[in-house]
CSV table of C-alpha atoms in Angstrom, one decimal:
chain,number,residue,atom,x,y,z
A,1,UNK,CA,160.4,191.6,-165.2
A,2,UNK,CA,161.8,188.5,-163.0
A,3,UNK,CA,163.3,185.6,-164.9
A,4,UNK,CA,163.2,182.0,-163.8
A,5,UNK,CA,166.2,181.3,-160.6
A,6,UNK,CA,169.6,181.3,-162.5
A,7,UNK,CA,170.3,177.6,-161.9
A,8,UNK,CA,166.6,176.7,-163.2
A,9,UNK,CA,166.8,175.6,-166.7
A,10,UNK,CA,164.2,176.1,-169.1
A,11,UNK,CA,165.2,173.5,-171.7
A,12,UNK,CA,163.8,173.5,-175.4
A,13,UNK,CA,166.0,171.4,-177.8
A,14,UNK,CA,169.4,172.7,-177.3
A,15,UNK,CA,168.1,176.3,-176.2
A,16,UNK,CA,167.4,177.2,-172.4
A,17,UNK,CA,164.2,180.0,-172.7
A,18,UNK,CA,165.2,180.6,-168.9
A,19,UNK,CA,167.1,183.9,-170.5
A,20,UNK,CA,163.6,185.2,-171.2
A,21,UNK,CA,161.5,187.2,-169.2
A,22,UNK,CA,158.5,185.9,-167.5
A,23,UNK,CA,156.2,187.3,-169.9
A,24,UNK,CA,158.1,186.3,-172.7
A,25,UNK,CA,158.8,182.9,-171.3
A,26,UNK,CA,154.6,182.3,-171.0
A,27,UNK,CA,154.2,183.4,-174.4
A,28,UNK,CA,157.2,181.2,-175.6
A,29,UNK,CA,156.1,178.2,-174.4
A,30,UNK,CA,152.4,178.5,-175.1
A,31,UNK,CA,153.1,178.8,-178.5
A,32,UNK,CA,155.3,176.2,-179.0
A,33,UNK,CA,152.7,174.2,-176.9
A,34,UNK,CA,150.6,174.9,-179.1
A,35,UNK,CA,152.0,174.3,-182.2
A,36,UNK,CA,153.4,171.1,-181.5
A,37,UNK,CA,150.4,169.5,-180.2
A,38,UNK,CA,148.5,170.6,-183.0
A,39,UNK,CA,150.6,169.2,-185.2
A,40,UNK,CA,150.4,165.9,-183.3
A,41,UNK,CA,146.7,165.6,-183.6
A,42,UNK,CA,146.7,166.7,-187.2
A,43,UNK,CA,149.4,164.1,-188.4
A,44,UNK,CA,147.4,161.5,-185.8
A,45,UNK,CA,144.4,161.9,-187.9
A,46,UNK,CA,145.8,161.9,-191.2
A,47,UNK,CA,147.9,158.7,-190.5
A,48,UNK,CA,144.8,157.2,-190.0
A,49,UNK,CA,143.2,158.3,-193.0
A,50,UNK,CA,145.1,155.8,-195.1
A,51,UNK,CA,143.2,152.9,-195.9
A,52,UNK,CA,144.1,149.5,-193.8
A,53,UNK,CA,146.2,151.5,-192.0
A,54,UNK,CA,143.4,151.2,-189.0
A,55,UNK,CA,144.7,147.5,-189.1
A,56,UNK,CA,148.1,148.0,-187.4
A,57,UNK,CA,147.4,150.6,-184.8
A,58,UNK,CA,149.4,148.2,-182.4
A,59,UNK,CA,151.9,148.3,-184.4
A,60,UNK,CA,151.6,152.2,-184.7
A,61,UNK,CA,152.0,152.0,-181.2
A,62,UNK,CA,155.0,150.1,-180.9
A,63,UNK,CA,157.1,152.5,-183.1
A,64,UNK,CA,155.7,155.3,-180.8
A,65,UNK,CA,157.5,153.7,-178.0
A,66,UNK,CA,160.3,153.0,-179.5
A,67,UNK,CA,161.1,156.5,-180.9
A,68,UNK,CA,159.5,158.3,-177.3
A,69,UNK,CA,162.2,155.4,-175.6
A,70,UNK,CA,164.9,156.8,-177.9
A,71,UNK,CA,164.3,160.6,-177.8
A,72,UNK,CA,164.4,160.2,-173.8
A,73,UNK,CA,167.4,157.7,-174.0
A,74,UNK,CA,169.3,160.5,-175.9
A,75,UNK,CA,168.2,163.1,-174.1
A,76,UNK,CA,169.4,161.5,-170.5
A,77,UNK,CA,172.9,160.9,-171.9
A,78,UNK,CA,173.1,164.6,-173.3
A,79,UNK,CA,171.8,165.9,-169.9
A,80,UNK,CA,174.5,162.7,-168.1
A,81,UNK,CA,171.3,161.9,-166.3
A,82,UNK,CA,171.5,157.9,-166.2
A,83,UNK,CA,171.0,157.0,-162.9
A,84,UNK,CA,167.6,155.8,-162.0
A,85,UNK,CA,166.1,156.3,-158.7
A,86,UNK,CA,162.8,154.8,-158.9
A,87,UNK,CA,162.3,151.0,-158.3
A,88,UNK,CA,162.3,148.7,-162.0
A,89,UNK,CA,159.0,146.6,-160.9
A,90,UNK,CA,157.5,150.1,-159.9
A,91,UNK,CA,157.9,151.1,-163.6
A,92,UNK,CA,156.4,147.5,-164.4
A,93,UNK,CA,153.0,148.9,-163.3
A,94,UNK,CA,153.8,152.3,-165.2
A,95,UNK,CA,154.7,151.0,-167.9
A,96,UNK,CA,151.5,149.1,-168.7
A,97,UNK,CA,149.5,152.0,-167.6
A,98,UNK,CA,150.7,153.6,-170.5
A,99,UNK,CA,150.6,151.3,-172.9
A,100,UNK,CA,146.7,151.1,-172.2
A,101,UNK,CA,147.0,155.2,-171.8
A,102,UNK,CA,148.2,155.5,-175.4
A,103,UNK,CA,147.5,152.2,-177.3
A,104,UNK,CA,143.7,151.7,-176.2
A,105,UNK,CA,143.8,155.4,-177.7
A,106,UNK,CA,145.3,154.6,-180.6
A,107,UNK,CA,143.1,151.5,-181.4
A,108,UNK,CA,140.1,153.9,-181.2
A,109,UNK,CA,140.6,156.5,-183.8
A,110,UNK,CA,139.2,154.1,-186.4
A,111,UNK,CA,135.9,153.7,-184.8
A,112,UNK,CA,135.5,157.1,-183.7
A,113,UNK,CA,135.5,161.1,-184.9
A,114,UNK,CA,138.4,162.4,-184.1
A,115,UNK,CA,137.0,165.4,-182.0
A,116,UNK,CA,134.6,162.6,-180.3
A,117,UNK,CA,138.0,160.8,-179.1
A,118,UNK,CA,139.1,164.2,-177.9
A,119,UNK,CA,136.3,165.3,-175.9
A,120,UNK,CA,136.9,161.9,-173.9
A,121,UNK,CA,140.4,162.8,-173.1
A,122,UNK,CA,139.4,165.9,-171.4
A,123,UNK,CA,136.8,164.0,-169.1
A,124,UNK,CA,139.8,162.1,-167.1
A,125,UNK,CA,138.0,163.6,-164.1
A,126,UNK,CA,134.8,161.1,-164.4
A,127,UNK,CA,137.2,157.8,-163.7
A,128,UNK,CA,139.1,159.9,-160.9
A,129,UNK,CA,136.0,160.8,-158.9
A,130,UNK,CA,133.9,157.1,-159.0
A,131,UNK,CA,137.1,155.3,-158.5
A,132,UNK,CA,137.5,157.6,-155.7
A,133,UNK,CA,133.9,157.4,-154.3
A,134,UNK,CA,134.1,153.4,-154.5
A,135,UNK,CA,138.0,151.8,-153.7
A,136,UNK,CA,138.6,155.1,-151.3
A,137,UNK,CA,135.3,156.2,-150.0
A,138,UNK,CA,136.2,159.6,-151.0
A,139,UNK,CA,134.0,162.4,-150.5
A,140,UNK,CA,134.2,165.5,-153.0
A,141,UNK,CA,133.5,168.7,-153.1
A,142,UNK,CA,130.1,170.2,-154.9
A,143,UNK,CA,132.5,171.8,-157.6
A,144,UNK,CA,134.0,168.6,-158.3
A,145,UNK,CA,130.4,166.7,-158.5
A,146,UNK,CA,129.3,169.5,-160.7
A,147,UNK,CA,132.1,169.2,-163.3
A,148,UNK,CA,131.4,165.4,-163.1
A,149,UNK,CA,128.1,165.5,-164.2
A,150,UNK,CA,128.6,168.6,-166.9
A,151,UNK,CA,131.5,166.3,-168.1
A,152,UNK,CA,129.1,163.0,-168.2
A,153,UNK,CA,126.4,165.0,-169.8
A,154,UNK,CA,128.3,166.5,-172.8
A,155,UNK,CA,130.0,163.1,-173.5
A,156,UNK,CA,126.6,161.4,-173.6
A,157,UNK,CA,125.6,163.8,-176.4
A,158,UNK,CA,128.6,164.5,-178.0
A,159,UNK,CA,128.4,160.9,-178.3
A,160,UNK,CA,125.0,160.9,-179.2
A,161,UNK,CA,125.9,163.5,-181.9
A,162,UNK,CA,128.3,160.9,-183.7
A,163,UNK,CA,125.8,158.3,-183.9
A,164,UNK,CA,123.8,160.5,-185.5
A,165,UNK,CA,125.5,161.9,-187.9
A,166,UNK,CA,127.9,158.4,-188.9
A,167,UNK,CA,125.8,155.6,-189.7
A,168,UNK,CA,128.8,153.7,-189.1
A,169,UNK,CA,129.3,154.4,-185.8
A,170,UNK,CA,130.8,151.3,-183.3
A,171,UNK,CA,129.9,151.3,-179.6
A,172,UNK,CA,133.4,149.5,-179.5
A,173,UNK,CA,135.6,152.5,-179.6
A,174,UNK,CA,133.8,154.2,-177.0
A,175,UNK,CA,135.0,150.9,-175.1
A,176,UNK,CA,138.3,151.0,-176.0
A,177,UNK,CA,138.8,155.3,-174.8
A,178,UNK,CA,136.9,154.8,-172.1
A,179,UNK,CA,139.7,152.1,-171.5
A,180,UNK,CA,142.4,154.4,-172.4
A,181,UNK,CA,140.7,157.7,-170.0
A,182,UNK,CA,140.7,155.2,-166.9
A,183,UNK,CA,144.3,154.2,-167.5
A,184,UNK,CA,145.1,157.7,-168.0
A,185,UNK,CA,143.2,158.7,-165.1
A,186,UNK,CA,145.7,156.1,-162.6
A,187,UNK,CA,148.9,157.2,-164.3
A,188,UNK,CA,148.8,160.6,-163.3
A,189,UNK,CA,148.4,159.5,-160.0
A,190,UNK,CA,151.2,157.0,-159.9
A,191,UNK,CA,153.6,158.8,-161.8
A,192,UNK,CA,153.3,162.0,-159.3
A,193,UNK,CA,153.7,159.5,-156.2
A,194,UNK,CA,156.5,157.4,-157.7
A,195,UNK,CA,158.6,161.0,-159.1
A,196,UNK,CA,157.9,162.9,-155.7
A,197,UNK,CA,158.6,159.3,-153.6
A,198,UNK,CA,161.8,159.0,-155.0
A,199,UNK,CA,162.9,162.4,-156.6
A,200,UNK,CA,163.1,161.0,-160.1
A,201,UNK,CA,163.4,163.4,-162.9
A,202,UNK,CA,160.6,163.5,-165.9
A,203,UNK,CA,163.5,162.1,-168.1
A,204,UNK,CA,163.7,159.1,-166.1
A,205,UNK,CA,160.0,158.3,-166.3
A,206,UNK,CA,159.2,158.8,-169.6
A,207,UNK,CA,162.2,156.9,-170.8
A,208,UNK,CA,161.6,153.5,-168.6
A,209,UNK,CA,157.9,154.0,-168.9
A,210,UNK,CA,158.1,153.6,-172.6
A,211,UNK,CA,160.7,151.5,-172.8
A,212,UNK,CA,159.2,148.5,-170.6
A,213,UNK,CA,155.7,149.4,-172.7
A,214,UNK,CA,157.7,148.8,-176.0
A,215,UNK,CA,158.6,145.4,-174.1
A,216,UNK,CA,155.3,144.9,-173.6
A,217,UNK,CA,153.6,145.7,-176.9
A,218,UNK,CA,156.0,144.1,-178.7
A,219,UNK,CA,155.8,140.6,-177.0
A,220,UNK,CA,151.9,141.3,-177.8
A,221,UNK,CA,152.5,141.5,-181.3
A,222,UNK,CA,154.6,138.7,-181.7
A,223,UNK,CA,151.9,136.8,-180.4
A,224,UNK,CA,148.4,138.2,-181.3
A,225,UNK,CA,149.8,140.3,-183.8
A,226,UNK,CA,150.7,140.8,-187.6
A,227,UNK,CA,154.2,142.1,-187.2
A,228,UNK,CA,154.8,140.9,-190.7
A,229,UNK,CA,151.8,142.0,-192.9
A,230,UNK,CA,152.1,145.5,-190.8
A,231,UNK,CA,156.0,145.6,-191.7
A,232,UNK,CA,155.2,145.0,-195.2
A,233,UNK,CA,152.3,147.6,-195.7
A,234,UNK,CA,154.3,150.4,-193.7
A,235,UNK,CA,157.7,149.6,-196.4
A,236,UNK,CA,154.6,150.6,-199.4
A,237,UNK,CA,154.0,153.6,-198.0
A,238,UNK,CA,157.1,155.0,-196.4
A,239,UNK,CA,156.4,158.7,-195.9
A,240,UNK,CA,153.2,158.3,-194.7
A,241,UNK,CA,153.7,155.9,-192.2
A,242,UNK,CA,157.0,155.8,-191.0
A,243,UNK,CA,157.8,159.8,-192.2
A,244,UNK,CA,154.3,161.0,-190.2
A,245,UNK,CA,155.1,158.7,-187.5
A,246,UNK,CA,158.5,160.4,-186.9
A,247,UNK,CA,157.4,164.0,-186.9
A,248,UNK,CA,154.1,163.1,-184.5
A,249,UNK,CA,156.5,161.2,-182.2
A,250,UNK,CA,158.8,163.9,-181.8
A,251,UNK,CA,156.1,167.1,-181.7
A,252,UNK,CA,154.8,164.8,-179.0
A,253,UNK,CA,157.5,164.4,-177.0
A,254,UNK,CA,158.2,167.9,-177.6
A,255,UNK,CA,154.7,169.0,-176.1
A,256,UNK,CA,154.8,166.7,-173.1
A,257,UNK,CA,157.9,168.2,-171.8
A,258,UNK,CA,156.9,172.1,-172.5
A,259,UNK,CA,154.0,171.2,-170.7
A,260,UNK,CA,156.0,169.8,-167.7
A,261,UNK,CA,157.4,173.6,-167.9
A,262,UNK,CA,154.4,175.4,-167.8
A,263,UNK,CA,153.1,173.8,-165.3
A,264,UNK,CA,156.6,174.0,-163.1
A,265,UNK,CA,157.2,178.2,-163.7
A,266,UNK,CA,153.3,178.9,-164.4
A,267,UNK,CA,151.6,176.3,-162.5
A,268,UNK,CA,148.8,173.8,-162.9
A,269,UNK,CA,146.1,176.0,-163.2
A,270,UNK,CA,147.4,177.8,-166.2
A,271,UNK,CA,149.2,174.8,-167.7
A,272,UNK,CA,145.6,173.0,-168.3
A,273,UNK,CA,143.9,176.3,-169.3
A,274,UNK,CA,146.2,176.2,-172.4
A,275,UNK,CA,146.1,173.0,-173.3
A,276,UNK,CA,142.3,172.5,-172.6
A,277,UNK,CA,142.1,175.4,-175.1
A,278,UNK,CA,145.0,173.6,-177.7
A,279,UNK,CA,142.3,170.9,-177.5
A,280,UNK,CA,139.4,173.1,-178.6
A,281,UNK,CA,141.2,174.2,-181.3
A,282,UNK,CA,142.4,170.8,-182.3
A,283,UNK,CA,138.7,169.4,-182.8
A,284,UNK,CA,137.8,172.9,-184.7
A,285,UNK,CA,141.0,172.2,-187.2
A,286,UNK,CA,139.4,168.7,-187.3
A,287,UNK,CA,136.4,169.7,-188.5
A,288,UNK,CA,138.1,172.4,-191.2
A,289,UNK,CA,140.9,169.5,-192.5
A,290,UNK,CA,139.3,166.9,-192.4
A,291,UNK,CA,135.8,166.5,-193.8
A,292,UNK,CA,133.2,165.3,-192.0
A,293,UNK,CA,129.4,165.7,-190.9
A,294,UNK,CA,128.7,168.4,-188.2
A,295,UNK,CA,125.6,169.0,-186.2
A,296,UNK,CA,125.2,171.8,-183.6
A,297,UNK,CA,124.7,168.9,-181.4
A,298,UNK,CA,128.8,169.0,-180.9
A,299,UNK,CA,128.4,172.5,-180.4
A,300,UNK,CA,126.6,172.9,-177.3
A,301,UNK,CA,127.0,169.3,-175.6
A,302,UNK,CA,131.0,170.2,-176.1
A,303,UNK,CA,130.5,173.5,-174.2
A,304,UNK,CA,128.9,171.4,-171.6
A,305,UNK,CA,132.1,169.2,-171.3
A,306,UNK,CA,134.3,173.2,-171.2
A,307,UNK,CA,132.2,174.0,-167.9
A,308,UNK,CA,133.0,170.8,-166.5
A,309,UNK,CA,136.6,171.2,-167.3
A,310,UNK,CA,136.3,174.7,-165.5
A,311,UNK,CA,134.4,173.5,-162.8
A,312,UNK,CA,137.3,170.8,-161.9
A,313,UNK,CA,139.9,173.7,-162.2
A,314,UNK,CA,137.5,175.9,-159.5
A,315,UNK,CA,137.4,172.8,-157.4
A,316,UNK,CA,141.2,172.7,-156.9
A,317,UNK,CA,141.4,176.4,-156.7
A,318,UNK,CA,138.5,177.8,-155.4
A,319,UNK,CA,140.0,179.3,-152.6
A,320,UNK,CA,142.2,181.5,-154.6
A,321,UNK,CA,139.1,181.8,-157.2
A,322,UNK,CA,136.8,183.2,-153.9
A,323,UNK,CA,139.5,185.5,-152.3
A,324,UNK,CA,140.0,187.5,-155.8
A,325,UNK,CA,136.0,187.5,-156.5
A,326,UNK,CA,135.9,189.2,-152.7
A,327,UNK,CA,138.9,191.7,-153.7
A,328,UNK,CA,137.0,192.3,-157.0
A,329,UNK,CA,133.6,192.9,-155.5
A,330,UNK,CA,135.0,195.1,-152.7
A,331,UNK,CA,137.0,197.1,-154.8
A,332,UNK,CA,134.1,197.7,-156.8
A,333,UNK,CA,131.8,198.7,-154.3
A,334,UNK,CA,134.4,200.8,-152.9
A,335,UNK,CA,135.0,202.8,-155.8
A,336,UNK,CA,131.5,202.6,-156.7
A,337,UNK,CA,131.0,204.6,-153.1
A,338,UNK,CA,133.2,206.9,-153.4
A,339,UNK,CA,131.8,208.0,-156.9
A,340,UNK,CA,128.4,208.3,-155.4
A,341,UNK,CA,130.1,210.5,-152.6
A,342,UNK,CA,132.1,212.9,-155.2
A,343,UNK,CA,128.7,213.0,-157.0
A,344,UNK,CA,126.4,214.0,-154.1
A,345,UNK,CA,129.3,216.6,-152.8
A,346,UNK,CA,129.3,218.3,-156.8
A,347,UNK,CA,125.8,218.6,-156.5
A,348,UNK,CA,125.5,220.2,-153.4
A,349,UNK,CA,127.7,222.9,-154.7
């Protein structure tokens, strides 16, 4: 079986899964995909189970970048990769774009189901396609229309579901990740012009992205923050603040950079296929850890938001997707022929 090119690297830690075959290398890195992304959503969740923690999500946010700033920062100067290529007030815009990517989601765990906030994230298409129809006068495809309205549908009553079933339910975190979904929506698009522009490395943008958003969040804090009463409430509850926080930072960064591997040996296609279904299982082990109300409402409207995800995945490959249903259906016929030949020919004997 081929391996990846000799001089391609396949870094995990301090091992390089470029030795494995291809096989081997998808199974590799899907599991440690993942496992390390489920452990992020299941620590993200149970951090925010402690009471008044839901105050100093900011702050939460802050130590994110911080440790995400020096996991790359060390990371660069193992790998002697210190040189940065991209403009610094290009990474001024990046860098807010992911503060709102990851604090705006953040700040909405508190007033939402955990799965709800989930389903959102997988619906980054909605914000592509009307910011596309209205700033670019884009036109799309029917796939892509399709998976639009099968995303907006399930979210509606998926949505719809939590209200129902949480008498508590505030209309202000569906604000805050729809906040978060647009943001994420322009970073990807950014990010992949900026890194392909300028040849930058993921290293490079992850550490200045999150290093510029620590700027950022922090001089928030200092100003519309509680920097104190949050540093005093984390210090009473060491392990499961600062402990939790260390081990989710680190599975995260972890998962974003396997993910950058799938997708470069395995492709796009694939890459979201896995972690559309690490998602799925993510708001299952939600429902099984953490107690909460469940209607067959989620059920159904969250299969909606699946085709949608499929139907965006057909749109940017449907091509390919056609030529193999062609192959398939010919083939079939084919044999199908062929046995109707061999049987007309027996029975003439």
């Amino acid at each position: 079986m081929s391996r990846p090119k000799e001089n391609e690297r396949v870094n995990f830690f301090c091992f390089n899964l470029a030795i494995l075959d291809r096989k081997s290398l998808f199974i590799a890195l899907t599991l440690i995909t993942l496992i390390f992304f489920l452990l992020y959503g299941y620590l993200l969740e149970l951090v925010f189970r402690l009471p008044g923690f839901e105050e100093f999500s900011w702050f939460f946010t802050l130590i994110q970048f911080s440790l995400y700033s020096v996991f790359a920062l060390g990371e660069s100067v193992l790998r002697n990769d210190m040189h940065r290529k991209i403009p610094f007030k290009n990474y001024l815009l990046l860098g807010f774009l992911t503060v709102a990517t990851m604090g705006l989601s953040n700040a909405s765990v508190p007033f939402l189901n955990y799965p709800t906030q989930v389903m959102f994230k997988c619906c980054k298409l909605i914000p592509v396609l009307i910011g596309g129809i209205v700033i670019q006068n884009k036109r799309f495809n029917k796939y892509d229309v399709s998976a639009s309205i099968a995303m907006s549908m399930g979210l509606i009553f998926f949505t719809l579901a939590d209200v129902k079933v949480r008498p508590n339910f505030n209309f202000y975190g569906v604000l805050l990740i729809s906040g978060a979904l647009c943001a994420d929506a322009a970073i990807g698009n950014v990010q992949e012009k900026q890194m392909k522009g300028h040849n930058a490395s993921n290293i490079e943008v992850v550490l200045y992205s999150y290093s510029i958003g620590f700027v950022y969040i922090l001089i928030g804090q200092i100003f519309f923050g509680n920097i104190i009463g949050a540093l005093k409430f984390w210090f009473q509850h060491p392990i499961e603040t600062f402990g939790y926080t260390l081990i989710l930072s680190l599975s995260g960064y972890a998962g974003i950079n396997i993910v950058l591997h799938l997708v470069k040996q395995f492709g796009a296609l694939l890459a979201v296929t896995i972690t559309t279904c690490r998602k799925a299982v993510t708001i299952i082990l939600s429902f099984i850890f953490f107690a909460k109300p469940f209607t067959y409402q989620y059920l159904w409207s969250g299969l909606l938001v699946l085709i949608g995800i499929y139907l965006n995945l057909l749109s940017k490959n449907h091509q390919q997707f056609e030529e193999k249903l062609k192959s398939y259906y010919y083939h079939y016929f084919k044999k199908q022929k062929n046995l109707q030949k061999f049987e007309s020919a027996d029975s003439m004997v």
